[in-house]
Short mmCIF file of C-alpha atoms and ligand atoms in Angstrom, two decimals:
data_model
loop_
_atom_site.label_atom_id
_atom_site.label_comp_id
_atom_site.label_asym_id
_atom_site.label_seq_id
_atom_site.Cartn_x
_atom_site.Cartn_y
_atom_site.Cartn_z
CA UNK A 186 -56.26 -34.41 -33.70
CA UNK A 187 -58.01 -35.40 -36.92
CA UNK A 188 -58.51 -32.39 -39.36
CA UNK A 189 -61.67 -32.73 -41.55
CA UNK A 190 -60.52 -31.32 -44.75
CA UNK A 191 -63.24 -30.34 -47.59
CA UNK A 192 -62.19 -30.58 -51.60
CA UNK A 193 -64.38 -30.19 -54.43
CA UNK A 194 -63.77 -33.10 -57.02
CA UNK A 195 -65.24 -32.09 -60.40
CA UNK A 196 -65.25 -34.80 -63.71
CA UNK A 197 -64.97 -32.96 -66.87
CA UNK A 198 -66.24 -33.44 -70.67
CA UNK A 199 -69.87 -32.18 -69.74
CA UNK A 200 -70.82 -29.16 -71.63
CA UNK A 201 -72.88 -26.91 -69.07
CA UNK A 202 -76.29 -25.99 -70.10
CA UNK A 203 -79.76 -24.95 -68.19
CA UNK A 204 -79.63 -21.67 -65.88
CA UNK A 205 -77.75 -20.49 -63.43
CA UNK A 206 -78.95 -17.69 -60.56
CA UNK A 207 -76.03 -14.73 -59.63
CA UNK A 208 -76.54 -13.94 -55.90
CA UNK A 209 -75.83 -10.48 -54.50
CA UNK A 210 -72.15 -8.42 -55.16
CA UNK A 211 -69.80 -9.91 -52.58
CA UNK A 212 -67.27 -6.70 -52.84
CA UNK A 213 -70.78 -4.27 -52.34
CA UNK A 214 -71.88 -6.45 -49.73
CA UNK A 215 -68.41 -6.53 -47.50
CA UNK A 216 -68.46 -2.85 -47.79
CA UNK A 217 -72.41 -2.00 -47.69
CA UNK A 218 -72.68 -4.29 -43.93
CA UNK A 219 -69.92 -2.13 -42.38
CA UNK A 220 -71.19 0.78 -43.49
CA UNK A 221 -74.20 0.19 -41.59
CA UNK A 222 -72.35 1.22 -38.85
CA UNK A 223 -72.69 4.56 -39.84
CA UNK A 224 -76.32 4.49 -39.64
CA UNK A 225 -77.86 5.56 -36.33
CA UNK A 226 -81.11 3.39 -36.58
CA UNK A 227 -82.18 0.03 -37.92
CA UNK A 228 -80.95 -1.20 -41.96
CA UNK A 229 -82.62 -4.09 -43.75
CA UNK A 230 -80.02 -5.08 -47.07
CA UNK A 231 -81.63 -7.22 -49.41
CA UNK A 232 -79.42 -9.72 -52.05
CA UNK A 233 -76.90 -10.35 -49.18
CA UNK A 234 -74.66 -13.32 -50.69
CA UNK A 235 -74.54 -16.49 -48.15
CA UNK A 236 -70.77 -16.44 -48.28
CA UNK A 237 -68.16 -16.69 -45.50
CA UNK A 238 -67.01 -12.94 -45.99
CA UNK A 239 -70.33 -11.94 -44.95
CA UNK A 240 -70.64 -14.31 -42.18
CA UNK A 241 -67.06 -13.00 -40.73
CA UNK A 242 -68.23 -9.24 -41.01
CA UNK A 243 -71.27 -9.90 -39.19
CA UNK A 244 -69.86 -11.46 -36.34
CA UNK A 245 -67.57 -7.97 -35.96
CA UNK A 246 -70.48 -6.11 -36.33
CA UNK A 247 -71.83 -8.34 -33.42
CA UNK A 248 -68.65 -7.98 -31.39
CA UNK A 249 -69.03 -4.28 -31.92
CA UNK A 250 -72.42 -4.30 -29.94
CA UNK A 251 -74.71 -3.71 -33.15
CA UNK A 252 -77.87 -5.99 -33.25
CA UNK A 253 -77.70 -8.23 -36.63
CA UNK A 254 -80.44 -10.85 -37.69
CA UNK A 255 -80.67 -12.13 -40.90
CA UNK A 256 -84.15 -12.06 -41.73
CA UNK A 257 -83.84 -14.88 -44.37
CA UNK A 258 -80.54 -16.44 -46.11
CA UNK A 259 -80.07 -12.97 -47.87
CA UNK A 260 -81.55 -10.39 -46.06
CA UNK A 261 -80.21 -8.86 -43.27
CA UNK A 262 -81.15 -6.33 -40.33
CA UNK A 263 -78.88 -4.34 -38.72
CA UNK A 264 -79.28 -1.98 -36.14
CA UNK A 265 -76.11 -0.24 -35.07
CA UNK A 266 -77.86 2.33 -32.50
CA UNK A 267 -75.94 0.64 -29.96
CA UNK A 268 -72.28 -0.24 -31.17
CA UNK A 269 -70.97 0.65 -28.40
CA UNK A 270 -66.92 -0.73 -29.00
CA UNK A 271 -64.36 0.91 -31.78
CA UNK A 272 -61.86 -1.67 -31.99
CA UNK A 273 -62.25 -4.96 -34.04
CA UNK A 274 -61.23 -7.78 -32.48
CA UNK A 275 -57.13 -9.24 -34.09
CA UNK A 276 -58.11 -12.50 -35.26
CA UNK A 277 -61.62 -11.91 -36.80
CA UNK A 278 -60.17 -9.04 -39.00
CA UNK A 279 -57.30 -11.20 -40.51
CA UNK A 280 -59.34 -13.40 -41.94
CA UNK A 281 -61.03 -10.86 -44.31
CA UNK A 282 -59.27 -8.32 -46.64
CA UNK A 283 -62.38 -5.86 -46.57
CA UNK A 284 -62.34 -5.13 -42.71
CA UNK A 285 -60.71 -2.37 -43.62
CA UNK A 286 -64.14 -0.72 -44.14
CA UNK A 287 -64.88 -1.22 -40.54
CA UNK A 288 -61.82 1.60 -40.26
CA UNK A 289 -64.20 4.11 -42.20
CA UNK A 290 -67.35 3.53 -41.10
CA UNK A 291 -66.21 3.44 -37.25
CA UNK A 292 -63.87 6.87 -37.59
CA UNK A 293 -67.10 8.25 -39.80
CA UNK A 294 -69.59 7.66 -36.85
CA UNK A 295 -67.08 7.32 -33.34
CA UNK A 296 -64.27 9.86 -34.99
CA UNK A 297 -61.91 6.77 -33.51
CA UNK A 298 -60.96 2.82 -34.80
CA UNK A 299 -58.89 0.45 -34.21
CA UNK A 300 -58.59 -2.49 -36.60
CA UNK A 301 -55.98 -5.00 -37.49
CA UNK A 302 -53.96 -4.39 -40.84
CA UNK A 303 -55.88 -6.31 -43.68
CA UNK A 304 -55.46 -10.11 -44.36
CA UNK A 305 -57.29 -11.30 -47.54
CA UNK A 306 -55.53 -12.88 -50.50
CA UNK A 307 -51.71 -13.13 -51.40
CA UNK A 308 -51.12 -10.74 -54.73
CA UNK A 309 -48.10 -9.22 -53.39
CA UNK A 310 -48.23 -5.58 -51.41
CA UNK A 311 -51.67 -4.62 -50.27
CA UNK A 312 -51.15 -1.36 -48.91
CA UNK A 313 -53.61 0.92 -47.31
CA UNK A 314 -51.35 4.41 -47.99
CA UNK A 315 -54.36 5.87 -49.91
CA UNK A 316 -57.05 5.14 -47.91
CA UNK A 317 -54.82 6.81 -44.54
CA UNK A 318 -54.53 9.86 -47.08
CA UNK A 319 -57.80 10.18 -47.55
CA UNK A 320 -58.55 9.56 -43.66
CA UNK A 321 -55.91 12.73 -42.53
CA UNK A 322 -56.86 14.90 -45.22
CA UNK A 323 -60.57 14.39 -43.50
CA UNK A 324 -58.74 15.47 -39.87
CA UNK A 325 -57.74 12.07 -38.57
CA UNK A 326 -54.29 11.16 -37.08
CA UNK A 327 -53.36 8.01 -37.88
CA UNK A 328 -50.84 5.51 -36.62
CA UNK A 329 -49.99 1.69 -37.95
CA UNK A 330 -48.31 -0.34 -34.79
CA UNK A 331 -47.82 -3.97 -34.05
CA UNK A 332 -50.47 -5.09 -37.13
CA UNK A 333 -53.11 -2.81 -35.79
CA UNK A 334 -53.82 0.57 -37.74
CA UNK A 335 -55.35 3.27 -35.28
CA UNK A 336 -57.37 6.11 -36.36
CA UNK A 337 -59.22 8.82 -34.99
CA UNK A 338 -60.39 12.19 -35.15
CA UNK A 339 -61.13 15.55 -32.89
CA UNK A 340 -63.59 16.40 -35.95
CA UNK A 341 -63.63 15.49 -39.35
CA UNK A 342 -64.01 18.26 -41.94
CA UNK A 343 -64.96 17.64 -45.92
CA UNK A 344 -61.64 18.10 -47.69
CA UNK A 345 -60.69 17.90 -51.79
CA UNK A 346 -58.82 14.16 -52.31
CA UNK A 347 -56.93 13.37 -55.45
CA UNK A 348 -56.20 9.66 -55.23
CA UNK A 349 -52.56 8.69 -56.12
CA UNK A 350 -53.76 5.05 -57.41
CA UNK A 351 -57.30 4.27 -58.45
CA UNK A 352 -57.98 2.23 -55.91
CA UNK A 353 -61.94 0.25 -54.87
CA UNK A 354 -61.45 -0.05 -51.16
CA UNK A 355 -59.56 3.46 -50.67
CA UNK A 356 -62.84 5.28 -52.84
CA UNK A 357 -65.68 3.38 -50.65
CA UNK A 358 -63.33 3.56 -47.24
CA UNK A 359 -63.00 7.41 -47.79
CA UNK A 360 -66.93 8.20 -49.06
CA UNK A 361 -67.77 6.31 -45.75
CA UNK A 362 -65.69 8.71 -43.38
CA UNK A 363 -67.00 11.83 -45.61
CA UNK A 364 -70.65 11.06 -45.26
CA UNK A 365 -70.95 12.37 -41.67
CA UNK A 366 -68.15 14.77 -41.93
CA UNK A 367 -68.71 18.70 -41.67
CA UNK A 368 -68.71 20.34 -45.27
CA UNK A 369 -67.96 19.29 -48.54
CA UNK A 370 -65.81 16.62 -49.63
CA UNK A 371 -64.22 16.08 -53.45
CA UNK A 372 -62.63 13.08 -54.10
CA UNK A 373 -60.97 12.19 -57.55
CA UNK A 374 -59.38 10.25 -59.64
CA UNK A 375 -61.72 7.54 -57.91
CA UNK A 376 -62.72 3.87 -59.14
CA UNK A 377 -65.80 3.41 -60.61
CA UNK A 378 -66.27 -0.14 -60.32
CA UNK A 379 -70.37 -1.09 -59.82
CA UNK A 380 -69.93 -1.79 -56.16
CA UNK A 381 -68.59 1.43 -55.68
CA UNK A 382 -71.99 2.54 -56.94
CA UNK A 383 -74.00 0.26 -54.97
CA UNK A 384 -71.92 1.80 -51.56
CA UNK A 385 -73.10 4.81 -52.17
CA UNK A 386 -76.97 4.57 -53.47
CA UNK A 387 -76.89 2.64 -50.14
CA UNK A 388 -75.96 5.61 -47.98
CA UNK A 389 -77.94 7.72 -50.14
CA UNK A 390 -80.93 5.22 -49.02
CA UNK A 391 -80.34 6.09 -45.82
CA UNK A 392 -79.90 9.75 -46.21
CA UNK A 393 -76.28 10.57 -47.05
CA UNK A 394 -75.65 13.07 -50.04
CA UNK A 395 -73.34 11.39 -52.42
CA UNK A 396 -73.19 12.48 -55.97
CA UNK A 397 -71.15 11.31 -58.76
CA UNK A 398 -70.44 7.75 -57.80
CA UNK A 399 -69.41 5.77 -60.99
CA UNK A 400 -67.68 8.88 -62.72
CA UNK A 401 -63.87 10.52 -62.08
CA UNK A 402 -65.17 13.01 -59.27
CA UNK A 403 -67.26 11.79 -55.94
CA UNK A 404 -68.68 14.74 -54.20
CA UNK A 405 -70.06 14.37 -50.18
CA UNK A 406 -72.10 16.73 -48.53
CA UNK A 407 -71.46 15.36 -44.77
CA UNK A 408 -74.94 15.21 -43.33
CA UNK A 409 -75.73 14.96 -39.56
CA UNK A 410 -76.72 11.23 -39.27
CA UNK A 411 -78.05 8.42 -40.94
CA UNK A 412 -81.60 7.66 -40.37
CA UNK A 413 -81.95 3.75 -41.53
CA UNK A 414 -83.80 2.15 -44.33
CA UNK A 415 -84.53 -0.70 -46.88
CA UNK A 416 -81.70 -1.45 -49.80
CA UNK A 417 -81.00 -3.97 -52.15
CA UNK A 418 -77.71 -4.86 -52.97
CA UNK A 419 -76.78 -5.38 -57.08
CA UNK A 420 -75.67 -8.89 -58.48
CA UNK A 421 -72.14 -10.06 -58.40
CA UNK A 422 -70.49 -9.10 -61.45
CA UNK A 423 -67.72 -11.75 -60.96
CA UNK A 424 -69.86 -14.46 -59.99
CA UNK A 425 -71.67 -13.77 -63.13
CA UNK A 426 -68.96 -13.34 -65.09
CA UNK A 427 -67.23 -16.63 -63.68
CA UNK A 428 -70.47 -18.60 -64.92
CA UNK A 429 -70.73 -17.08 -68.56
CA UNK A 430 -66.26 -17.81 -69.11
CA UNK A 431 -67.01 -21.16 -67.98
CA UNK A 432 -69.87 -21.83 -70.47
CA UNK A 433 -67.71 -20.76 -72.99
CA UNK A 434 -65.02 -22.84 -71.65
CA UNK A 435 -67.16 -26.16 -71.41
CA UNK A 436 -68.48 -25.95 -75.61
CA UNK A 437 -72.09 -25.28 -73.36
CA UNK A 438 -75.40 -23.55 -73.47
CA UNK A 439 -75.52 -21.35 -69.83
CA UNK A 440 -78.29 -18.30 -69.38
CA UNK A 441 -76.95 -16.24 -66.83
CA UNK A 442 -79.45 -14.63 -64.81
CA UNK A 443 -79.86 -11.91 -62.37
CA UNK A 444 -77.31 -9.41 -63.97
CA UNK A 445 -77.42 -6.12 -64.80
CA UNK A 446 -75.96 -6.59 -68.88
CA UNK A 447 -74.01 -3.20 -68.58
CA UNK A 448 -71.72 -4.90 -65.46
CA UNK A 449 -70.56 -7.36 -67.96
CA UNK A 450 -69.93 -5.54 -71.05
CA UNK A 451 -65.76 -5.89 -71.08
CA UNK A 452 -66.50 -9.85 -69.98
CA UNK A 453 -69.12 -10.14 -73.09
CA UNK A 454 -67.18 -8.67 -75.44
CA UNK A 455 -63.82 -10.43 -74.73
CA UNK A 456 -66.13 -13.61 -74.54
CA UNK A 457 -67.37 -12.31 -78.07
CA UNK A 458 -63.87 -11.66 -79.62
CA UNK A 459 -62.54 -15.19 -78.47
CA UNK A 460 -65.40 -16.78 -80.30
CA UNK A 461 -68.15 -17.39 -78.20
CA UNK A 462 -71.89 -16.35 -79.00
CA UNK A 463 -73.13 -13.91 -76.21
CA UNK A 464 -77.19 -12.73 -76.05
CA UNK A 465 -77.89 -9.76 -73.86
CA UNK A 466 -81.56 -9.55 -72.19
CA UNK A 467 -83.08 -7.00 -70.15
CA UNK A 468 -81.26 -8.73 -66.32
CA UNK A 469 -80.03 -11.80 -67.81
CA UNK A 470 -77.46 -13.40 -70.89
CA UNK A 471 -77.17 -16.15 -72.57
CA UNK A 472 -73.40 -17.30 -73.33
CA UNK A 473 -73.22 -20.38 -76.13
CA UNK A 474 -69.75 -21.72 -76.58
CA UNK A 475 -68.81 -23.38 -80.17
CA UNK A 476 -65.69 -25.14 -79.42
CA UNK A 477 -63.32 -23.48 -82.00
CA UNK A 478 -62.70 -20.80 -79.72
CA UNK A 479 -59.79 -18.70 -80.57
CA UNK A 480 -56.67 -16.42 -78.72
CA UNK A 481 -57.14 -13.19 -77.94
CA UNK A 482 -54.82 -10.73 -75.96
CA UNK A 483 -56.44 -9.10 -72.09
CA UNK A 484 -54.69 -5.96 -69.90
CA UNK A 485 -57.29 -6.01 -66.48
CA UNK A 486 -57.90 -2.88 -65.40
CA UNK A 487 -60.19 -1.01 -63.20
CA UNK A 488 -63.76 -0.49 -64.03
CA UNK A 489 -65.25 -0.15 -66.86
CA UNK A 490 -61.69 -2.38 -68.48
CA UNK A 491 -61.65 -6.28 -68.18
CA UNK A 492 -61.62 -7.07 -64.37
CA UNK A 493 -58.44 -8.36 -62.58
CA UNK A 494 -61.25 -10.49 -60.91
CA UNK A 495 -61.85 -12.04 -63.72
CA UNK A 496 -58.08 -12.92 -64.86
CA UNK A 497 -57.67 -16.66 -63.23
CA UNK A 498 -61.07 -17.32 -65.00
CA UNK A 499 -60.19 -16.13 -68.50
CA UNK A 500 -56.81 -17.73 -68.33
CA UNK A 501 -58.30 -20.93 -67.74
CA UNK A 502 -60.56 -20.54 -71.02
CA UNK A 503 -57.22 -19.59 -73.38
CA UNK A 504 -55.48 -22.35 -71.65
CA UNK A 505 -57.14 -24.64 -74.55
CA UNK A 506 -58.18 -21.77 -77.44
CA UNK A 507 -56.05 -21.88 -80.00
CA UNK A 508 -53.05 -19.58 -80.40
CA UNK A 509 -51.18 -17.47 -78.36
CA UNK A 510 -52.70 -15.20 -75.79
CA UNK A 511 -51.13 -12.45 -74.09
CA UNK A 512 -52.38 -11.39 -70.79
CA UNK A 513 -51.38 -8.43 -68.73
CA UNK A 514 -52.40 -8.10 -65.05
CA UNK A 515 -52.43 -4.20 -65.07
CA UNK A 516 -53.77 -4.00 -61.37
CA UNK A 517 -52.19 -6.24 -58.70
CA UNK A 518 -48.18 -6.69 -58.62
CA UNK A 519 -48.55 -10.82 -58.67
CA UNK A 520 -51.75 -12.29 -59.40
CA UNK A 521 -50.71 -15.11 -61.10
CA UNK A 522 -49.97 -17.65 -58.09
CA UNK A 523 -53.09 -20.11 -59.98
CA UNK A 524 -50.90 -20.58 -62.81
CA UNK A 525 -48.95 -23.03 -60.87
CA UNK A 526 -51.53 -25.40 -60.93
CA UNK A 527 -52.85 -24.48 -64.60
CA UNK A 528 -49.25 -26.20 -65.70
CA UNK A 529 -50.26 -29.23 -62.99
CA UNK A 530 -53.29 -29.92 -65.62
CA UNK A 531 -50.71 -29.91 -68.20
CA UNK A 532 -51.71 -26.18 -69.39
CA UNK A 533 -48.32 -24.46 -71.55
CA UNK A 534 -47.92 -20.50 -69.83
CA UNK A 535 -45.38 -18.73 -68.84
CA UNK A 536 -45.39 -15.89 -66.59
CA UNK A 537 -42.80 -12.82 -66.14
CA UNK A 538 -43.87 -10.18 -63.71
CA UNK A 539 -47.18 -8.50 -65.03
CA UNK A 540 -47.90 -11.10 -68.17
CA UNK A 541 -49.00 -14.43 -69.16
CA UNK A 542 -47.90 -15.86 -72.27
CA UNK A 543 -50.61 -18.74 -72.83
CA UNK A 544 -49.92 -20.98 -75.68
CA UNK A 545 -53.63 -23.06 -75.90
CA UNK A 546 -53.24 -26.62 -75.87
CA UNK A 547 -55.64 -29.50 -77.42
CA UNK A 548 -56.56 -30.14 -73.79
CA UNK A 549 -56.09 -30.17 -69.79
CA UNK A 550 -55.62 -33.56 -68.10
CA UNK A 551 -56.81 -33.68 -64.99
CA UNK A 552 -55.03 -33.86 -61.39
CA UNK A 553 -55.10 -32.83 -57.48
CA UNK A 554 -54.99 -29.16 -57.24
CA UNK A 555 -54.67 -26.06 -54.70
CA UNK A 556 -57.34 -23.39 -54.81
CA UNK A 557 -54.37 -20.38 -54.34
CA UNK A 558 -56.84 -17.56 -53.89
CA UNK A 559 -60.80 -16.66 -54.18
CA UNK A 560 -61.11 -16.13 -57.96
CA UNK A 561 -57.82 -19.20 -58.70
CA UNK A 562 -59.63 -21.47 -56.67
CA UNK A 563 -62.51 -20.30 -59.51
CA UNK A 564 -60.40 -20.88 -62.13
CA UNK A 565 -59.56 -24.27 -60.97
CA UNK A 566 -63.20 -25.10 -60.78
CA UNK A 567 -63.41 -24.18 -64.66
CA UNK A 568 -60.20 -26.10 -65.12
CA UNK A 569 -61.76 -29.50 -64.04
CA UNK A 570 -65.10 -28.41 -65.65
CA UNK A 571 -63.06 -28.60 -69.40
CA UNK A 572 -59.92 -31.17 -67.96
CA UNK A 573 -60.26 -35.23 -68.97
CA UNK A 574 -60.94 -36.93 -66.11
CA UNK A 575 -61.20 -35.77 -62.31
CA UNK A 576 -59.27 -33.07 -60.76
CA UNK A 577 -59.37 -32.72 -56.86
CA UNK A 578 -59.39 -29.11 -55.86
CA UNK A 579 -58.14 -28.76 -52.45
CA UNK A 580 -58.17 -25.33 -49.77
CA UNK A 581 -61.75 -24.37 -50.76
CA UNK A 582 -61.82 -22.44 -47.94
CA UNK A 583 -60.39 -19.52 -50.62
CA UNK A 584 -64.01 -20.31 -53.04
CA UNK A 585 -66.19 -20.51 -50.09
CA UNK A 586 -65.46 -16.79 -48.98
CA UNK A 587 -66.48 -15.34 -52.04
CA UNK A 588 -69.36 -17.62 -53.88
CA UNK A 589 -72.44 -18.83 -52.37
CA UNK A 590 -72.80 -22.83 -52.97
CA UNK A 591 -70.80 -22.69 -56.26
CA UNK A 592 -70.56 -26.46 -56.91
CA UNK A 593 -74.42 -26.57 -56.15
CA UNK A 594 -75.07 -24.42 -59.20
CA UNK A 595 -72.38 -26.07 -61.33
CA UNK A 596 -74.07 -29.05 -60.58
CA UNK A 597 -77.65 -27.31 -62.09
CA UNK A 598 -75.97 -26.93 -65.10
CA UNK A 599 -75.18 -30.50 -65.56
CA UNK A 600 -71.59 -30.61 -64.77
CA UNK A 601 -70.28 -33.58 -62.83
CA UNK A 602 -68.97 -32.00 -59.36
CA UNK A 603 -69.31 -32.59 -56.04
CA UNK A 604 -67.63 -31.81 -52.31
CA UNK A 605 -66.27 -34.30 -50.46
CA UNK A 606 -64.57 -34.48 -47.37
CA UNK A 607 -61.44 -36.27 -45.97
CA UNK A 608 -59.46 -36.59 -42.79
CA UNK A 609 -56.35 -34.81 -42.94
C1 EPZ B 107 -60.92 -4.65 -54.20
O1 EPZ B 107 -59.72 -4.83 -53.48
C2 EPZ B 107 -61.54 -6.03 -54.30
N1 EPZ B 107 -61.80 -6.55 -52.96
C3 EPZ B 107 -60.61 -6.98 -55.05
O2 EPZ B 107 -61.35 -8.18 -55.26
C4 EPZ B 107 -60.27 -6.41 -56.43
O3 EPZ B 107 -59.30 -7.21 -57.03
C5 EPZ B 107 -59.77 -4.97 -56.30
O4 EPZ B 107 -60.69 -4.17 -55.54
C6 EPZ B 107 -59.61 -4.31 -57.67
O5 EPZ B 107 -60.85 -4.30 -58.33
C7 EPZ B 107 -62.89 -6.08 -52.31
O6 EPZ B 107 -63.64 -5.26 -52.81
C8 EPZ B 107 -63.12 -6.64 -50.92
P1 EPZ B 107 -57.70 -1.67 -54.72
P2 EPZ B 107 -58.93 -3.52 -52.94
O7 EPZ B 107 -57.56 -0.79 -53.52
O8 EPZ B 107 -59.91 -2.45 -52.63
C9 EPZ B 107 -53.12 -0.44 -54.96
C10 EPZ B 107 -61.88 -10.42 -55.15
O9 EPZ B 107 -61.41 -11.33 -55.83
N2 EPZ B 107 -53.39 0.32 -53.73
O10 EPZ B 107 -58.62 -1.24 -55.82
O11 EPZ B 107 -57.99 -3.96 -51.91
C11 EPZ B 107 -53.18 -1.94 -54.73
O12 EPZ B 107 -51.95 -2.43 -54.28
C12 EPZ B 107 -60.96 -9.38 -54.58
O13 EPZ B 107 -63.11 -10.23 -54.94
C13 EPZ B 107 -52.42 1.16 -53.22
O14 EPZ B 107 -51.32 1.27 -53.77
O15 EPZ B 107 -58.12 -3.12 -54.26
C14 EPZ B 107 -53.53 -2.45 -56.11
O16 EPZ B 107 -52.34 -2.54 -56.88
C15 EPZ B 107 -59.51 -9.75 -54.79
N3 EPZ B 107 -52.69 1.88 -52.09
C16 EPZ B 107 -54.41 -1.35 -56.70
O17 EPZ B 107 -54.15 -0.18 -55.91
C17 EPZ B 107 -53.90 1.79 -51.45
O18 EPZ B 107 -54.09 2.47 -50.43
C18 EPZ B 107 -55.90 -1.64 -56.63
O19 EPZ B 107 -56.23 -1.95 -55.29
C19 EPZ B 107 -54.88 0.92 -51.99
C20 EPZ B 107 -54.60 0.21 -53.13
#
């Protein structure tokens, strides 16, 4: 059996320059589609990113018995009047780390689920402990057994929730089993990241009562159902912020557009402090790189800190600023897999635990390479984007779930990549 294998083979040297489009939030739009479940009538979502993620969550949402059509590439209607089935199918669920939103939105509307422990990428332990909190504390008994977490509910009463960890998926997974619940729920010590936002101005859209998304304290008044409606979902604040690190990185000229400025404030001003010139307009910014970029020191954090999303990207960039930079991944226990094949392009860091020690160097030489995850397959991208010569990124699977036709809109902006494919 021949495997067809795709890579993405990117020249460097060419500083990027032109514009670049940011398609809709990935991590609102792998929560926002599930939570459509919840409605009891017929969705359209607008700025739906044409990325595998979404295409895996709408096939579940099809298995499930709701009626999905996209409209256009990136807008969807959903119609979940008839999901008749609560348990998502084994090996659709694995490939995905966000179907665990299918466990919230199914137990919110059916009071049962059963879905398949997450899959998604490698940083170490990705445990689910708060979001099963959250779920009993609402009245559901839950059990975890052979891979499969099962859920469900007699009723489900608002409750107060103080979350242990500050956690994205644990925040949206709860809000979605509170909106339909009887009473009042309080949930704290919440994240605040923008798709956390966009979750709930979506159920809002359709009639849910959410207030307070975006602060410390989420507050639900449970409704009785959902009636439908029209929403829009926000830009990708990653995807942007991928775009503007790697106009820095490449000495280039990049306006970013389709962001909301506010999204990228931590990413613009560590972008700023590093040396690079960064103009904010009203949904778009311009990023100017002026090669003598310099080190600077990054802790990610949760939202509104630097992004851990972002960390693979930024590393890249101080891979070849010089100095020493210090960077702390204050989020995930190992996220730092990518810097394997940072050292392959000849890149001087060394890792222990949580930090990065990255001593710049005059420049990356490049060489075959493994996309380890979503956002280190993105820093690879930026790797051969500023490495002399070509570097072959292999296992683009990892990109493809996360950004829509990302070598496509490199390859606006001038720079010299392209996908090829191989037999294995
Ligand atoms: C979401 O993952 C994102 N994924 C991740 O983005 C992102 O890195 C992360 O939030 C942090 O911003 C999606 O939205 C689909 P968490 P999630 O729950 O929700 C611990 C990407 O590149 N924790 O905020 O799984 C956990 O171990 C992906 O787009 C618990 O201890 O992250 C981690 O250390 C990668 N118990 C920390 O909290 C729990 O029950 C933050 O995790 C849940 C989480």
């Amino acid at each position: 059996m021949i495997y067809i294998l795709e890579k993405i083979v990117v020249r460097g040297g060419v500083r990027l320059s032109g514009e670049v489009t940011v398609s809709g939030a990935k991590n609102a739009a792998v929560a926002i589609i599930p939570a459509a479940i919840l409605v009891d009538g017929e969705c359209i979502i607008e700025n739906v990113p044409d990325i595998r993620d979404v295409q895996v969550i709408v096939e579940i949402l099809e298995h499930l018995g709701a009626k999905v059509e996209f409209v256009d590439r990136h807008t969807l209607k959903i119609d979940s009047s008839k999901v008749d089935k609560q348990t998502a199918p084994y090996e659709m669920v694995r490939k995905m780390r966000a179907s665990y939103y299918l466990l919230g939105a199914l137990l919110g509307r059916f009071k049962k689920a059963d879905v398949a422990l997450p899959g998604g990428c490698n940083f170490g332990l990705r445990p689910i402990d708060q979001h099963l909190k959250g779920f009993s504390a609402l009245g559901s008994e839950n059990t975890v057994e052979s891979g499969i977490v099962r859920v469900s509910a007699e009723k489900l009463e608002g409750a107060s929730i103080y979350l242990d960890v500050v956690s994205v998926g644990a925040t949206i997974n709860i809000m979605l089993v509170a909106t339909l619940a009887h009473g009042t729920t309080i949930i704290e010590n919440v994240a605040k990241e923008p798709h956390i936002v966009d979750v709930a101005n979506f159920l809002n859209s359709m009639g849910a009562n959410i207030k307070g998304a975006g602060t410390d304290v989420i507050k639900i008044n449970g409704v009785e159902r959902l009636k439908g409606g029209f929403y829009s979902i926000i830009p990708d604040q990653i995807e942007a912020g991928t775009f503007m690190v790697a106009a820095a990185a490449t000495g280039g000229d990049v306006l970013v557009k389709n962001v909301i400025p506010k999204h990228m404030e931590s990413v613009s001003a560590k972008l700023e402090e590093i040396g690079a010139e960064v103009i904010e307009y009203d949904d778009s910014i311009r990023v100017i790189g002026n090669g003598n970029l310099k080190k600077v020191n990054i802790k990610t954090l949760p939202y509104p800190g630097f992004p851990t999303d972002m960390q693979p990207q930024i590393v890249t960039l101080l891979s070849i600023c010089k100095g020493t930079s210090i960077v702390t991944e204050g989020v995930w226990e190992s996220r730092f897999q990518y810097v394997g094949e940072l050292l392959r392009l000849g890149a001087n860091i060394r890792v222990d635990s949580q930090t990065a020690t990255v001593n710049g160097v005059e420049k990356l030489k490049g060489a075959p390479v493994t996309a380890t995850d979503l956002r280190g397959g993105a820093g690879m991208v930026i790797a051969g984007l500023i490495a002399e010569g070509e570097t072959e990124i292999s296992d683009i699977k990892h990109i493809d779930r996360g950004y829509e036709k990302m070598e496509e809109k490199f390859r606006q902006l001038g720079a010299d990549i392209r996908r090829v494919t191989c037999p294995e």
